[in-house]
Structure formats: C-alpha cells, structure tokens
Tab-separated table of C-alpha atoms in Angstrom:
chain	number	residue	atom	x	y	z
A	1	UNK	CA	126.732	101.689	117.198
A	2	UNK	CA	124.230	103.267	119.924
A	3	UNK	CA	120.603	102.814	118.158
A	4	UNK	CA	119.005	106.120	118.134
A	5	UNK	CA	116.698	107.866	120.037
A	6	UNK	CA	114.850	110.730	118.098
A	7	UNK	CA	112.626	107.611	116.666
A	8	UNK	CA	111.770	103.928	118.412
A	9	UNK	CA	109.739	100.943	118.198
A	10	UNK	CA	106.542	104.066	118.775
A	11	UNK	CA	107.739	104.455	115.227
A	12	UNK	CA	106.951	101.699	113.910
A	13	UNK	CA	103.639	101.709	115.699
A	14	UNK	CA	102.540	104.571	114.046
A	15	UNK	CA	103.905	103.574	110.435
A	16	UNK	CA	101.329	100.702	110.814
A	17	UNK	CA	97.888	102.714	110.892
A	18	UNK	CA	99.603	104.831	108.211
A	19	UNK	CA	99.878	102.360	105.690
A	20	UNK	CA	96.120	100.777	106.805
A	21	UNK	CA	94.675	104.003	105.476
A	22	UNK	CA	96.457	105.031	102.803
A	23	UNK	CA	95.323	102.463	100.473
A	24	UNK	CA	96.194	104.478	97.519
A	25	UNK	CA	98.801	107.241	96.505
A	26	UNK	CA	95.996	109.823	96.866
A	27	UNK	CA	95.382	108.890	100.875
A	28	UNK	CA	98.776	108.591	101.416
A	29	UNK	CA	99.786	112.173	100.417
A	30	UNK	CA	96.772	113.602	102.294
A	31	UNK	CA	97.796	111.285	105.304
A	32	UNK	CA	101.352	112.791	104.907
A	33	UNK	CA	100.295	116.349	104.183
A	34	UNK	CA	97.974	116.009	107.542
A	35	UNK	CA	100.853	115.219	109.762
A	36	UNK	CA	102.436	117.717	108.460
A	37	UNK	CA	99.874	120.527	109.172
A	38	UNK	CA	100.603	119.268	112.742
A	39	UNK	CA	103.707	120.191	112.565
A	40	UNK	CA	103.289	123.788	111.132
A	41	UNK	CA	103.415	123.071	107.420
A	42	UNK	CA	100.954	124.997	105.063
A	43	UNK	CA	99.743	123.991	101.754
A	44	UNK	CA	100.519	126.086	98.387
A	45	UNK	CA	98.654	125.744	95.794
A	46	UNK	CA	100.630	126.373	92.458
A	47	UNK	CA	98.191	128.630	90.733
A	48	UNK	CA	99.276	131.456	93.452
A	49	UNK	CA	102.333	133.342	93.604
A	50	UNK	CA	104.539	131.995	96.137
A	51	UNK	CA	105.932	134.248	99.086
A	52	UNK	CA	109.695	133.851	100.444
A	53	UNK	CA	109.144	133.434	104.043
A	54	UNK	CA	110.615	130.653	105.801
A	55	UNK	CA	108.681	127.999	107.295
A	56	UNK	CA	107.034	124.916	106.048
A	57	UNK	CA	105.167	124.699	102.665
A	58	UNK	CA	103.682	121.915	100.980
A	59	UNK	CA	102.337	121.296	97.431
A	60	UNK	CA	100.119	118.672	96.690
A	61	UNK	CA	99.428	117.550	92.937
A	62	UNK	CA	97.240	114.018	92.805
A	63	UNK	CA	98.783	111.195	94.259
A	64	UNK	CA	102.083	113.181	94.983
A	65	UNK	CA	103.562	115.642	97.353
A	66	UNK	CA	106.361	117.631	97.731
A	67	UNK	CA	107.698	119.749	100.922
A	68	UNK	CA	109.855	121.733	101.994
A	69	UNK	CA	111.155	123.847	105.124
A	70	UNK	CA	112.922	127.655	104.849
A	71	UNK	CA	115.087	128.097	107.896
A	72	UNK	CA	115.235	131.822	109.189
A	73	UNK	CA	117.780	133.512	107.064
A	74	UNK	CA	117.836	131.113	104.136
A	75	UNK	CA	119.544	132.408	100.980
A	76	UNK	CA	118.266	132.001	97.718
A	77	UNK	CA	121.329	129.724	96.677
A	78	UNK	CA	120.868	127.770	100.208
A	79	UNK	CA	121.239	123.975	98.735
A	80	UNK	CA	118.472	121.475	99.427
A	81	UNK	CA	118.871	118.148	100.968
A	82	UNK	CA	115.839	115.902	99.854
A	83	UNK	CA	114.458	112.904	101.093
A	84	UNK	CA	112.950	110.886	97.779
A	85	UNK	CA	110.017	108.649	97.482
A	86	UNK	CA	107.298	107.049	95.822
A	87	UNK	CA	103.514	106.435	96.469
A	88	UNK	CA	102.234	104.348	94.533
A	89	UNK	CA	102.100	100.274	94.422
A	90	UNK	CA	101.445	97.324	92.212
A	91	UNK	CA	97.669	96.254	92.508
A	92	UNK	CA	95.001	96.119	90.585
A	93	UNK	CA	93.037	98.894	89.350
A	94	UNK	CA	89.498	99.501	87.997
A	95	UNK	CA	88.994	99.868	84.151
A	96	UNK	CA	86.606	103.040	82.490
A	97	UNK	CA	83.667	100.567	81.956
A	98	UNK	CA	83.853	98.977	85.568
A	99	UNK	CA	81.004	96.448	85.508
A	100	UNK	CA	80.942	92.930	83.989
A	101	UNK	CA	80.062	89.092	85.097
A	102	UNK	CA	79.335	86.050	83.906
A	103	UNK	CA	77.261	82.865	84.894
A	104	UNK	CA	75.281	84.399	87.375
A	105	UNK	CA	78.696	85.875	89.216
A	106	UNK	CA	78.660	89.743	89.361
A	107	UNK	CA	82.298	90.923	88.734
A	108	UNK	CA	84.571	94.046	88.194
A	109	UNK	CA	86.868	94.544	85.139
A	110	UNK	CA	90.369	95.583	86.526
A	111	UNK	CA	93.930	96.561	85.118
A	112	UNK	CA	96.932	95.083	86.281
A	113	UNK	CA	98.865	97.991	87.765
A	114	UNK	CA	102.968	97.772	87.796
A	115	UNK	CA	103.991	94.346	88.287
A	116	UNK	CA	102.496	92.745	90.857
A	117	UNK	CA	103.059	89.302	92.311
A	118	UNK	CA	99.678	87.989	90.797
A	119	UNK	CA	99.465	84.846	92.860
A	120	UNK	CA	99.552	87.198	96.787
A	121	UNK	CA	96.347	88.791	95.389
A	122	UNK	CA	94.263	85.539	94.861
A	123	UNK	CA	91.483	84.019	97.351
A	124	UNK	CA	92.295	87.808	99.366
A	125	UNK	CA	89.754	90.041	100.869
A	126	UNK	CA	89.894	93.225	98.885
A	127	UNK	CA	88.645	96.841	99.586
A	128	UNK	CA	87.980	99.686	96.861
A	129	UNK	CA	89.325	102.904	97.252
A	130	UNK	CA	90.280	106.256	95.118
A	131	UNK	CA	89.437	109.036	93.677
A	132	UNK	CA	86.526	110.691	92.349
A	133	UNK	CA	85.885	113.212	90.001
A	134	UNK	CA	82.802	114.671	90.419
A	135	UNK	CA	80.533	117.325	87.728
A	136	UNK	CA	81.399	120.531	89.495
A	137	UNK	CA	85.420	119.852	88.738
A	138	UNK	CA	86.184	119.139	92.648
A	139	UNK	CA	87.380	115.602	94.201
A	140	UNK	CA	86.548	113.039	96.877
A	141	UNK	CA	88.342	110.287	98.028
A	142	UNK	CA	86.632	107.055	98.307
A	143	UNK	CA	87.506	104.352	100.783
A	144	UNK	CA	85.431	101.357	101.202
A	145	UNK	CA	88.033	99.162	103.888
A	146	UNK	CA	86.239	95.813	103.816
A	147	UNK	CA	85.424	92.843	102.491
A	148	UNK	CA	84.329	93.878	99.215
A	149	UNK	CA	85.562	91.792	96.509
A	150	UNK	CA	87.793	88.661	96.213
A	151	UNK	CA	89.634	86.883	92.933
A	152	UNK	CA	88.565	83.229	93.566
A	153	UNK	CA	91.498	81.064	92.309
A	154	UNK	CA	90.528	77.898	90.852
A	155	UNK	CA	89.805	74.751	92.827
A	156	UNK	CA	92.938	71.864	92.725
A	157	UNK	CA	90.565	69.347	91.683
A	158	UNK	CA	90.105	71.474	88.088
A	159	UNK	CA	93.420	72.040	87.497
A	160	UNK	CA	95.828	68.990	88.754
A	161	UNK	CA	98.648	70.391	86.950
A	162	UNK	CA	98.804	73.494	89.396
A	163	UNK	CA	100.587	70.823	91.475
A	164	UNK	CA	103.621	69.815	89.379
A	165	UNK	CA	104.047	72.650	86.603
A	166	UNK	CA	103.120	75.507	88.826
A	167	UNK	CA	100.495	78.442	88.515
A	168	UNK	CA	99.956	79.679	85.498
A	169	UNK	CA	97.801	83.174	85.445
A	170	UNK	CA	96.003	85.334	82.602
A	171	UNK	CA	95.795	88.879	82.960
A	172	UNK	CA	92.572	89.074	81.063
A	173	UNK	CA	91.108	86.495	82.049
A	174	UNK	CA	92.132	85.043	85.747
A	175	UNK	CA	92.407	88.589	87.587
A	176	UNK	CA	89.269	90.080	87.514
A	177	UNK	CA	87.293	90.225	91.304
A	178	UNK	CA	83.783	88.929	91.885
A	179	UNK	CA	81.352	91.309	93.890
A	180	UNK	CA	78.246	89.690	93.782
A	181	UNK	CA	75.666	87.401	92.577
A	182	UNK	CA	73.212	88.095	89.839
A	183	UNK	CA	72.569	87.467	85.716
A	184	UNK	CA	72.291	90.895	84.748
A	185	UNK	CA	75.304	92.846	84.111
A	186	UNK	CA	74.090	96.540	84.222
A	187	UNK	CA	76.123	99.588	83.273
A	188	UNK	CA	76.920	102.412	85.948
A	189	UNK	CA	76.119	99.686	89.223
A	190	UNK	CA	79.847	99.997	91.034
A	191	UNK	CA	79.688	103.846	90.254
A	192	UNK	CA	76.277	104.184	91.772
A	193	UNK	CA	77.600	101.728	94.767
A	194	UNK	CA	80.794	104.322	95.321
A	195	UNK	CA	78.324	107.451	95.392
A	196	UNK	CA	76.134	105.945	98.061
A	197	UNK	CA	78.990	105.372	99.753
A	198	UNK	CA	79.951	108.701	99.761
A	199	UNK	CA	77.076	110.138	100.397
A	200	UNK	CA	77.222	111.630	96.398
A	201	UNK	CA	73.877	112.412	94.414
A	202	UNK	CA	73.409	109.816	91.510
A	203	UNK	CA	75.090	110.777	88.878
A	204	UNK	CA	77.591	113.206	90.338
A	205	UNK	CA	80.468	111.046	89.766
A	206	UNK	CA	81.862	111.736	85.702
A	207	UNK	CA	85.463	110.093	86.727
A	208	UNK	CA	87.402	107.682	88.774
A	209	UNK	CA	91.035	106.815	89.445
A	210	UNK	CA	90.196	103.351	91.621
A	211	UNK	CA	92.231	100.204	92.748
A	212	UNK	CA	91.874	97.280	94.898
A	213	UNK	CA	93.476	96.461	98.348
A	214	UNK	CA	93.912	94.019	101.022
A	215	UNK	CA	91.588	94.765	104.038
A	216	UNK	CA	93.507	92.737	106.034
A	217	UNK	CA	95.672	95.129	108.643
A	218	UNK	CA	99.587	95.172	109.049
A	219	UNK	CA	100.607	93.204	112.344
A	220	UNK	CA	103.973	92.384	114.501
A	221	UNK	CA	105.356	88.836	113.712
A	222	UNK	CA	106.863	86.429	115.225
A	223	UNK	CA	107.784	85.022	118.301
A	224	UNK	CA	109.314	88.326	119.727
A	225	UNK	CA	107.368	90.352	117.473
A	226	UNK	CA	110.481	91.319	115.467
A	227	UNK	CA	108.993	91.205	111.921
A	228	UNK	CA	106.520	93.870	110.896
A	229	UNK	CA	103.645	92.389	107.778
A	230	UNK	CA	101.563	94.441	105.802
A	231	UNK	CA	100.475	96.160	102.512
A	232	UNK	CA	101.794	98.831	100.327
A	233	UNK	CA	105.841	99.140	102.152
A	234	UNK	CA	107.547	99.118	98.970
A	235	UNK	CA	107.142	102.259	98.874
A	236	UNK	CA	104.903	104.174	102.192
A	237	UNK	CA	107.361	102.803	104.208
A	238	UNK	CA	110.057	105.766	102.815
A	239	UNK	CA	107.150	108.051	102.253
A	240	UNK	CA	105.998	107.542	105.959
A	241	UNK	CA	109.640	107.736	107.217
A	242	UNK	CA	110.806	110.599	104.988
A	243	UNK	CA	107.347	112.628	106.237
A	244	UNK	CA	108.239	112.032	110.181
A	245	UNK	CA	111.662	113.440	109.674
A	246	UNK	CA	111.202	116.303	107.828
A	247	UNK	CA	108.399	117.363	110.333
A	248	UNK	CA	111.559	116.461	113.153
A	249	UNK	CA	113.813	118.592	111.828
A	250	UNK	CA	111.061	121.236	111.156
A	251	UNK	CA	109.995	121.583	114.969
A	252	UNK	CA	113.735	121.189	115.976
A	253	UNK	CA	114.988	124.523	114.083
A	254	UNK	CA	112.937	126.716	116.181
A	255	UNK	CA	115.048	128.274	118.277
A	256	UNK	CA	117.548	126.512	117.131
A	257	UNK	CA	121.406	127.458	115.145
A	258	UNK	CA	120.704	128.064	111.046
A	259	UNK	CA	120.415	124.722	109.390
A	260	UNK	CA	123.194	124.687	106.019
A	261	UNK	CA	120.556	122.975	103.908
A	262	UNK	CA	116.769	123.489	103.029
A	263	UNK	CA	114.908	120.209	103.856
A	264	UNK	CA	112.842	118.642	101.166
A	265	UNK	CA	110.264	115.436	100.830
A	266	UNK	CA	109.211	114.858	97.349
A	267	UNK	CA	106.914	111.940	97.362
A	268	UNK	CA	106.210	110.717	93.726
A	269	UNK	CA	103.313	108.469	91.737
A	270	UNK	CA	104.159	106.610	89.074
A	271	UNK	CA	107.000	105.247	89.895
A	272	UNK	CA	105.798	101.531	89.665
A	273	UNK	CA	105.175	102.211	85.446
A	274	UNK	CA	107.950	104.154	84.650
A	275	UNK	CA	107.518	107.707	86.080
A	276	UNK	CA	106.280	109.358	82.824
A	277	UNK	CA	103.533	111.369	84.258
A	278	UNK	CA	102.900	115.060	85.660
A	279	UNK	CA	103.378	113.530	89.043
A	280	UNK	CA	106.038	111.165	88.563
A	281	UNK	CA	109.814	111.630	89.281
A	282	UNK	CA	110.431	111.864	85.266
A	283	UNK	CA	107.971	114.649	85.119
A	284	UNK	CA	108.481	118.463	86.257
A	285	UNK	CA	107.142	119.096	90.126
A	286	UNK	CA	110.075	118.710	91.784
A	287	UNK	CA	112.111	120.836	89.636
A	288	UNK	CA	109.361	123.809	89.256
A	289	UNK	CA	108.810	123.691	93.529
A	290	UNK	CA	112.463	123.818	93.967
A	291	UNK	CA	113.052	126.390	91.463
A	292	UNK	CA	109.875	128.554	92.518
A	293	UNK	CA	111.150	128.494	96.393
A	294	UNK	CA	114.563	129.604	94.942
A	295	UNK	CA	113.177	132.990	93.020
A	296	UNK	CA	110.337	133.266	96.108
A	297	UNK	CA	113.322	134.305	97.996
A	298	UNK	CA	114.355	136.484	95.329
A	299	UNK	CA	117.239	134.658	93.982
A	300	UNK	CA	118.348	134.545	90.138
A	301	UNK	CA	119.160	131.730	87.974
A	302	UNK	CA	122.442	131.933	88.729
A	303	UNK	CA	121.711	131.419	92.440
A	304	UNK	CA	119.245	127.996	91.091
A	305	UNK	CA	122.530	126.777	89.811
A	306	UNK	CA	124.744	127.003	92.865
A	307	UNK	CA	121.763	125.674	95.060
A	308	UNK	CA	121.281	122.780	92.931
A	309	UNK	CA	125.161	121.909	92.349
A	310	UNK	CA	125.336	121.844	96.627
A	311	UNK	CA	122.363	119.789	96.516
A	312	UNK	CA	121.639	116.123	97.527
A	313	UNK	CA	118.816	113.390	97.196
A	314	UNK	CA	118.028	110.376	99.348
A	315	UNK	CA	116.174	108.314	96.959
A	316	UNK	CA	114.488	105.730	99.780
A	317	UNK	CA	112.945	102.966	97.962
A	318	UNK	CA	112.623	99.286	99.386
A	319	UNK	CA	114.888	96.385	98.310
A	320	UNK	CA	115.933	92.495	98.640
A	321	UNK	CA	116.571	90.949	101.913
A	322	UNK	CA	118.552	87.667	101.545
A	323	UNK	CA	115.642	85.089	101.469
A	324	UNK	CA	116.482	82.137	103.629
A	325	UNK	CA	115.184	79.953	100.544
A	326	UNK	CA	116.714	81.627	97.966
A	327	UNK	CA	119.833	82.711	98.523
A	328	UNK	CA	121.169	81.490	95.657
A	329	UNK	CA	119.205	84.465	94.097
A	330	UNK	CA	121.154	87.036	95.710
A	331	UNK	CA	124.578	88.384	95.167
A	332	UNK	CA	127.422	85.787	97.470
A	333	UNK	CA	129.032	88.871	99.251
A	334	UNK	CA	126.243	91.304	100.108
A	335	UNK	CA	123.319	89.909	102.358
A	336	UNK	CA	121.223	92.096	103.356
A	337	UNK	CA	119.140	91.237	106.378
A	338	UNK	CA	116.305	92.814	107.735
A	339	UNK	CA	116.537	94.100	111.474
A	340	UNK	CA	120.445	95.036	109.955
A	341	UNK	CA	119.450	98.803	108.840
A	342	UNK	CA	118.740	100.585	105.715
A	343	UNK	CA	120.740	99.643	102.651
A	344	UNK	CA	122.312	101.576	100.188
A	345	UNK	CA	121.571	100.317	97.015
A	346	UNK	CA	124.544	99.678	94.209
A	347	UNK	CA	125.069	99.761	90.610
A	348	UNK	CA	127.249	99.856	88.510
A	349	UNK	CA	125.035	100.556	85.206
A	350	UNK	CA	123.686	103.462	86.805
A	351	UNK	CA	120.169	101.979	87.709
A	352	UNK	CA	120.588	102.928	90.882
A	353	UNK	CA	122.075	106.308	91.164
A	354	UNK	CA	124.861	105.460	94.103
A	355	UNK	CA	128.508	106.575	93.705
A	356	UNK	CA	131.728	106.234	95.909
A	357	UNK	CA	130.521	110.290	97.169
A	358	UNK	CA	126.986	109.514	97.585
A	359	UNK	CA	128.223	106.722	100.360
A	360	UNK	CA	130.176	109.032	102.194
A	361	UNK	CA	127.160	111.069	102.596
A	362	UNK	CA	124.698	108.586	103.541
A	363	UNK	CA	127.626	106.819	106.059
A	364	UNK	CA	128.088	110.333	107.553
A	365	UNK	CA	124.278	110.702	107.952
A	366	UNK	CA	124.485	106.816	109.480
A	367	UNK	CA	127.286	107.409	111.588
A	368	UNK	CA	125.791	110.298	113.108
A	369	UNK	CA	122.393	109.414	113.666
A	370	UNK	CA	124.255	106.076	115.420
A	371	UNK	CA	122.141	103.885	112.792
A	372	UNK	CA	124.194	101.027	111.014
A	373	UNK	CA	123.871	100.294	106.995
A	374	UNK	CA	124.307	97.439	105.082
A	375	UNK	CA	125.408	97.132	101.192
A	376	UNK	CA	123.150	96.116	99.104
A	377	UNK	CA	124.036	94.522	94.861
A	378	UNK	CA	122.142	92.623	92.352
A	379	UNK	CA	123.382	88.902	91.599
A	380	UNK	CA	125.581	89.586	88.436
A	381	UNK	CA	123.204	86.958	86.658
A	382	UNK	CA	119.806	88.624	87.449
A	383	UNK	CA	118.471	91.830	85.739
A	384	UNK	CA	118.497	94.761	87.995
A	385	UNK	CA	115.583	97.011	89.391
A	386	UNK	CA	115.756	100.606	89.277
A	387	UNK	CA	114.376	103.364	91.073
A	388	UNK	CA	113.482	107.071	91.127
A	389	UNK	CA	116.737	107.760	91.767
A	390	UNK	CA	118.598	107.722	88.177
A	391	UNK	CA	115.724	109.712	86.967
A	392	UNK	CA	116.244	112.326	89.504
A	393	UNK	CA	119.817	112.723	89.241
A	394	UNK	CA	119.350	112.797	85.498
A	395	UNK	CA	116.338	115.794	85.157
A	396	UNK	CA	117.941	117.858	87.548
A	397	UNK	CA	121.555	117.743	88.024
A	398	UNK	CA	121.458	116.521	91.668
A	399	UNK	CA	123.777	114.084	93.759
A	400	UNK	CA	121.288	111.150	94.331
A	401	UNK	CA	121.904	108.167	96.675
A	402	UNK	CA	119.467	105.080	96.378
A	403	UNK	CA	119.009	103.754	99.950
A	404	UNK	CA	116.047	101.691	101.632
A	405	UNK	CA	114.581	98.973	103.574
A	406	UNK	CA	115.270	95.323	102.813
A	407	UNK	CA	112.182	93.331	102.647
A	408	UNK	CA	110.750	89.939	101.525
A	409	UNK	CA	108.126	89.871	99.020
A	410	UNK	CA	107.962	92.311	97.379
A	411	UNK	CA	105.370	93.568	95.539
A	412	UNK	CA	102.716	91.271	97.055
A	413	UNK	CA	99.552	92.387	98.222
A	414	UNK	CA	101.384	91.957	101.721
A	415	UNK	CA	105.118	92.306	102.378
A	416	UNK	CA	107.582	91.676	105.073
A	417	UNK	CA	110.565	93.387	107.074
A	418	UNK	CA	112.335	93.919	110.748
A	419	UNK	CA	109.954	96.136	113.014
A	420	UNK	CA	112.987	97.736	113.794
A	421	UNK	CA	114.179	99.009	110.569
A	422	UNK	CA	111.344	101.641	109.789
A	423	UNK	CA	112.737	103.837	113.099
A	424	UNK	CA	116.406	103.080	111.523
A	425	UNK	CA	115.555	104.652	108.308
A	426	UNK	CA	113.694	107.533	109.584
A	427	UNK	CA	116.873	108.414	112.063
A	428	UNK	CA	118.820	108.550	109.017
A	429	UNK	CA	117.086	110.490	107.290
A	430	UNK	CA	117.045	113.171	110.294
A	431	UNK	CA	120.476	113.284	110.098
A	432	UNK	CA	120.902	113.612	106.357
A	433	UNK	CA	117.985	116.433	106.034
A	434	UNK	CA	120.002	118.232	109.340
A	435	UNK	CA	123.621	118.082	106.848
C-alpha cells in the first residue's frame, strides 16, 4: 500500500510537544480543545441549551472531552462515526494530606494511580502538575515541568538480594517522592509551594486533583530515528491522533459534498481504574452529548434510535508489540510490530469489543486511507486487557472496534513505538470519521 499523505513524519513532530505538556488528563483536553478552536470548533457548556447549527462544538467536563462536527444539512437521525479515547495514565498521584518526611528528608505522600510499572518511576526526575480548586468555585491548572521530586530507590549494597530474587516494591512504603531537606514536617507547605507558583493568594487553594510526571521530554530513537520515546502514549497518542483528524475532516467539508456521518472524538478519564466516574467511558457524557446534538436538530427519540443503530466507534487504545525478549509472551501467530500500522485488537470474550463487521470497517477505512493493519490477540495463557471499548458498545448500543498502536512498555513512566505509526493511525482515522 501507498503510505498516506493527509498526515507525515510533521505528525509525529507535533504529537511530541503534545504529550510534553499535557502531563495530566486536564492539560491534555485543554491542549486538544485549543487545537481545535484553531480549527473552528466552539466550546458548549452543558448548563446552556444547545442550538442545531452545524459546525464544530466541543464539551469539556474535567479531564475529558467530547466533539463533534454537524455537516450542512445534517438530519437529526444522521449516524455518528466516533473516534474513542482515553486521557488519563498510570502515575502517581498526590494524597488529601500532601506533606510528610522522615529523618531529616522532606517528602510527599502519593497514591498509586492505575497500574503502573513501579520500577520505570524510580531514581526519575519528576514534575507536579494538576488541578486546583480554588475558594471562589473556579479552576487553575498547575504545571511545575522540572526537576521537582525524585523516588530514590535503595542502594545495591543494602539490599544484595535485589540481584538474584528481583525487586520487590511497597506501595506504602517504597513509592513516596522526596522534595527536600528539613526535620519539620509542616502541614499546608506543597499547597503553599503550588500557589506561589501560580501566582495564587495564600490560602486560595481549598482542593487539588495532582500527580507526578517525568520531566524528561519525548525524543526520536535510534540509529535512523525510527523509534519515537516518551511519556503518557498509552493513551495521548489516540487522543492526539483522534483530535488532528477530526479537525481534518472538519476544515475539509467546507465546500465540500455532504459527509454520510457526523464526526465525533470522545476523549475519556478514568479509563486506567475502571471507568466508573462522571467522566469516564462507563459514565453518561457521551451518551447525553450525542443525544442532546440529536434533539438540537430537532429530532425525536425515534430518530436517536436510527442514528445510533447506523453508528460506529473506533475505540483507539495502545497495545503489545512483540518484544524481541519476550516473545514467548505473545500469541505464536499474531506479531505485532511497531513501524507495521495500527492494530486491531481481538477477543473472543468480548474484552475487546472487535467482531468479524467491525474489521470490515476498520480494513475499509485502512484500505482507503492506503495505511496497512496488523492483527493483534492475547497469548491464550495470559489474562487479557480490556479497553473502553466493551463499555461503550455496552451503554450505548454502538458498533465498537478496538484498534491502536503497538508499543513496548507499557505503562512506564516512558514508553516506546515506530515514529511512523502515530501519522498511520491518524490517516485512519480520517478515513473512518469521512465513512
């Protein structure tokens, strides 16, 4: 197959300042919702009454986002096609009563978020970043992107075992970052810090939704620079990827023949614990926005039903590259390897939501946007992930196909996959969002 050219290698360029500041789900959705504004979106907010005119609209809620485009001449029961994702990552995150320390070493008390690989976020330079919830019931985001704190793993010498029986971890007790030097442990110190930085009045700060991250940037590697590193792709990658082509096919419809479909991105949180949350795939948002753009146009239930039953859902989540030294680990027949293209994801138990139909959409999408996919199945022996995919196609009646990126690593502080395979993703997507 050709390899497109709607999106390149500039891709790629540009996914890697994206994921550099968008530390946490609540920069990533204003990052997206930004580029988006470029490209003619608006923001709703969902305490208005919405208006059917066609265009883009976007609603943000948190750490989540979901958009959506009205061609000229939509009707209500126009079916969506919608590009799935999540924002959020494994790290770790700050606990209510932030400030602790011990033996002169001035630390902060953090949560383990999702399941991270423990070990990747050892002997790291961390940042802080966030949100803040300030007395007058508005927010601020909080970024500090440097060297702030670091979890100091223990020296060899103190633990010879390390060597023969492996690393062994606490949550409570081996996780938690120093910041400082000092005997006294006092109350309200990393609050205080976080106003100052944000140029906040003492005190103004009554909550905080904060977690660590790696200061250290995404790069090219490799002798040809054909491997992209960095934090956070599993899952801004998608969200990054599924934001560039919905703003493509946006600017491409001026002027242009009436797209069949109504072009979606629904970029969850949560999806790392489970998706239980107001802005989660398992909660409501997508449903309400999709329903709410249906009756904006002044269509009935009955024309929610036949727009829903027509309708069809990327969920674009990262997955398993073969490793080179474990491929035992991976399923004999289906090796997926990174610079090869997206995958779509397969199983059979339903935890990922792909079915004989769903491939012939996502190859059709593929085959037109001259991109090549790869297959991609658990090892019968090893448990299988899951996605928001299943929990989509569950809540709200929609066709869902569970694609991605293959990577290595994941869920480390810092992950791996072909520079290449962003732009891949991205094309497909334009293609499936166009129908």
């Amino acid at each position: 197959m050709s390899t497109p050219s709607r999106f390149d290698r500039g891709h790629t360029d540009d996914l890697m300042p994206f994921l550099a500041a968008s530390p946490t789900p609540y920069h990533a959705v204003a990052n997206a919702a930004e580029r988006l504004e470029k490209a003619g979106f608006r923001q709703v907010a969902e305490t208005d009454a919405w208006e059917g005119t066609s265009g883009g609209k976007y609603v943000l809620r948190g750490g989540a986002l979901v958009a959506w485009y009205v061609p000229e001449g939509a009707e209500p029961h126009t079916p969506f096609r919608i590009v799935g994702a999540h924002t959020d990552s494994p790290n770790l995150r700050v606990k209510p009563r932030p400030d602790s320390g011990a033996h002169g070493w001035r630390q902060v008390a953090v949560e383990i978020y999702g399941g991270p690989l423990l070990n990747s976020w050892l002997d790291r330079d961390l940042g802080l970043a966030g949100r803040l919830s300030l007395r007058d019931g508005s927010t601020r985001l909080v970024n500090v992107d440097r060297a702030l704190l670091r979890v100091p793993q223990l020296a060899v010498h103190l633990d010879r075992s390390v060597s023969t029986e492996g690393l062994k971890l606490d949550k409570q007790r081996h996780l938690q970052p120093i910041w400082g030097l000092g005997e006294e442990v006092r109350d309200g110190d990393l609050i205080a810090f976080l106003e100052e930085e944000s140029g906040l009045a003492a005190g103004e700060v009554t909550g905080w939704d904060l977690m660590t991250h790696s200061v250290e940037p995404p790069s090219y590697l490799g002798r040809d620079r054909e491997l992209l590193a960095g934090p956070r792709m599993d899952n801004l990658l998608s969200v990054h990827a599924g934001t560039a082509a919905l703003a493509a096919v946006a600017t491409a419809d001026a002027g242009q023949p009436y797209l069949p479909y109504i072009p979606v991105l629904a970029a969850f949180d949560h999806e790392e614990n489970g998706s239980q949350s107001d802005t989660g795939a398992d909660g409501p948002l997508l449903g309400s926005v999709l329903e709410r753009s249906v009756f904006a146009r002044g269509g009935s239930y009955e024309d929610r039903a036949r727009a829903f039953a027509g309708t069809v859902c990327l969920s674009s989540d990262t997955g398993h590259a073969i490793h080179p030294n474990y491929a035992e680990r991976h399923d004999p027949t289906h090796h997926p390897r990174a610079g090869g293209g997206p995958i779509l994801k397969v199983n059979v138990n339903n935890r990922y939501a792909t079915d004989g139909s769903g491939r012939a959409v996502f190859a059709a999408a593929c085959e037109k946007a001259g991109v090549p996919f790869q297959s991609f199945v658990s090892n019968n022996s090893m448990p299988c992930g899951t996605t928001i995919g299943p929990i989509t196609a569950a809540r709200h009646g929609i066709k869902t196909v569970d694609i991605g990126v293959a990577i290595l690593s994941m869920h480390s502080a810092r992950e791996l996959c072909g520079a290449d395979d962003p732009f891949l993703l991205a094309n497909a997507m334009v293609a499936f969002l166009e129908g």
